[in-house]
Structure formats: C-alpha cells, structure tokens
Amino acid sequence: MEIDKNFTDDRFDKYNNLVDELREMIAGRGKGFKVSQIMNDQFWENLGTHRERMIEQIGKMQKSPSDEALAQEIRNADSIYEATRSYLSKY
C-alpha cells in the first residue's frame, strides 16, 4: 500500500516523513550489516580488554596488605568495581 503524497494535511507530515525514513533505512540495509559487524568486533575487543584489567586488579588486590581497608572501601562504594578502583589508587 503506497501513501498518497498529495495528501497535504499537517497532521500527516510527521507520518509521511517517518515512512520516507523507514524506506531509506530498508533500502540501505546491506550497509547496516558491515556497520554491525564492526561494532560487534569492537565490543568483543573491548570486553577482552576489560577482562584483562579485571584480572590485573584481582592480582593486585590479592597482594594487598590490608583486607580491612578493602572491606571499608566496599562498604562505602556503590559498586565492587568502584571500591576496587578506589582501593587500588590508595594502596
């Protein structure tokens, strides 16, 4: 079903614009695959980097001299990640 473009009612301008944008998106869907593949690759690379940083932090915490100081940071922080970062910057 095609939209009658000659219908010039302000109430329908937004709908007509949206329909045009959707048509353009559908026509360019092949381009979206390449972009999504790049985003997917970047996501996994970032996740791997994040994992390595977490392993590094765990190693530093295991060697830390004060379990009580770490426990205090955990009680005061909103998240374990924030507590660990704060603790490691202090010690």
CSV table of C-alpha atoms in Angstrom, one decimal:
chain,number,residue,atom,x,y,z
A,1,MET,CA,0.0,0.0,0.0
A,2,GLU,CA,1.5,3.3,-1.1
A,3,ILE,CA,0.9,6.5,0.7
A,4,ASP,CA,-0.7,9.3,-1.2
A,5,LYS,CA,1.9,12.1,-1.2
A,6,ASN,CA,-0.6,14.6,-2.5
A,7,PHE,CA,-2.5,14.4,0.8
A,8,THR,CA,-1.2,17.6,2.4
A,9,ASP,CA,-2.5,17.6,5.9
A,10,ASP,CA,-0.1,18.9,8.6
A,11,ARG,CA,-1.2,16.0,10.9
A,12,PHE,CA,0.3,13.5,8.5
A,13,ASP,CA,3.6,15.2,7.7
A,14,LYS,CA,5.4,13.5,10.5
A,15,TYR,CA,4.0,10.1,9.4
A,16,ASN,CA,5.0,10.8,5.8
A,17,ASN,CA,8.5,11.8,6.9
A,18,LEU,CA,8.8,8.7,9.1
A,19,VAL,CA,7.6,6.4,6.2
A,20,ASP,CA,10.2,8.0,4.0
A,21,GLU,CA,13.0,7.5,6.6
A,22,LEU,CA,11.9,3.8,7.0
A,23,ARG,CA,12.0,3.3,3.2
A,24,GLU,CA,15.6,4.7,3.1
A,25,MET,CA,16.6,2.5,6.0
A,26,ILE,CA,15.2,-0.6,4.4
A,27,ALA,CA,16.9,0.3,1.1
A,28,GLY,CA,20.3,0.6,2.8
A,29,ARG,CA,20.0,-2.5,5.0
A,30,GLY,CA,23.1,-4.1,3.3
A,31,LYS,CA,25.2,-1.2,4.7
A,32,GLY,CA,24.0,-1.9,8.2
A,33,PHE,CA,25.5,-5.4,8.2
A,34,LYS,CA,29.0,-4.0,7.7
A,35,VAL,CA,28.5,-1.5,10.5
A,36,SER,CA,27.0,-4.1,12.8
A,37,GLN,CA,30.0,-6.4,12.2
A,38,ILE,CA,32.5,-3.6,13.0
A,39,MET,CA,30.5,-2.8,16.2
A,40,ASN,CA,30.4,-6.5,17.2
A,41,ASP,CA,34.2,-6.9,16.7
A,42,GLN,CA,34.8,-3.7,18.7
A,43,PHE,CA,32.5,-4.9,21.5
A,44,TRP,CA,34.4,-8.2,21.9
A,45,GLU,CA,37.8,-6.5,21.7
A,46,ASN,CA,36.7,-4.1,24.5
A,47,LEU,CA,35.3,-6.9,26.5
A,48,GLY,CA,38.6,-8.7,26.3
A,49,THR,CA,40.5,-5.6,27.4
A,50,HIS,CA,38.1,-5.2,30.3
A,51,ARG,CA,38.7,-8.8,31.4
A,52,GLU,CA,42.4,-8.3,31.3
A,53,ARG,CA,42.1,-5.2,33.5
A,54,MET,CA,39.9,-7.1,36.0
A,55,ILE,CA,42.5,-9.9,36.2
A,56,GLU,CA,45.2,-7.3,36.8
A,57,GLN,CA,43.1,-5.7,39.6
A,58,ILE,CA,42.4,-9.1,41.2
A,59,GLY,CA,46.1,-9.8,41.3
A,60,LYS,CA,46.9,-6.5,42.9
A,61,MET,CA,44.2,-7.0,45.5
A,62,GLN,CA,45.5,-10.5,46.4
A,63,LYS,CA,48.9,-9.0,47.1
A,64,SER,CA,47.4,-6.1,49.1
A,65,PRO,CA,48.5,-5.6,52.7
A,66,SER,CA,45.1,-4.7,54.2
A,67,ASP,CA,41.9,-6.7,53.9
A,68,GLU,CA,40.2,-4.3,56.4
A,69,ALA,CA,40.9,-1.3,54.1
A,70,LEU,CA,39.4,-3.1,51.2
A,71,ALA,CA,36.3,-4.1,53.2
A,72,GLN,CA,35.9,-0.5,54.2
A,73,GLU,CA,36.1,0.6,50.6
A,74,ILE,CA,33.4,-1.9,49.6
A,75,ARG,CA,31.1,-0.7,52.4
A,76,ASN,CA,31.4,2.9,51.2
A,77,ALA,CA,31.2,2.3,47.4
A,78,ASP,CA,28.2,1.9,45.2
A,79,SER,CA,29.8,-1.0,43.3
A,80,ILE,CA,32.6,-3.5,43.7
A,81,TYR,CA,34.3,-2.0,40.6
A,82,GLU,CA,34.3,1.5,42.2
A,83,ALA,CA,35.5,0.1,45.5
A,84,THR,CA,38.4,-1.8,43.8
A,85,ARG,CA,39.4,1.2,41.8
A,86,SER,CA,39.4,3.5,44.8
A,87,TYR,CA,41.3,0.9,46.9
A,88,LEU,CA,44.0,0.4,44.3
A,89,SER,CA,44.5,4.1,43.8
A,90,LYS,CA,45.2,4.5,47.5
A,91,TYR,CA,47.4,1.5,48.1
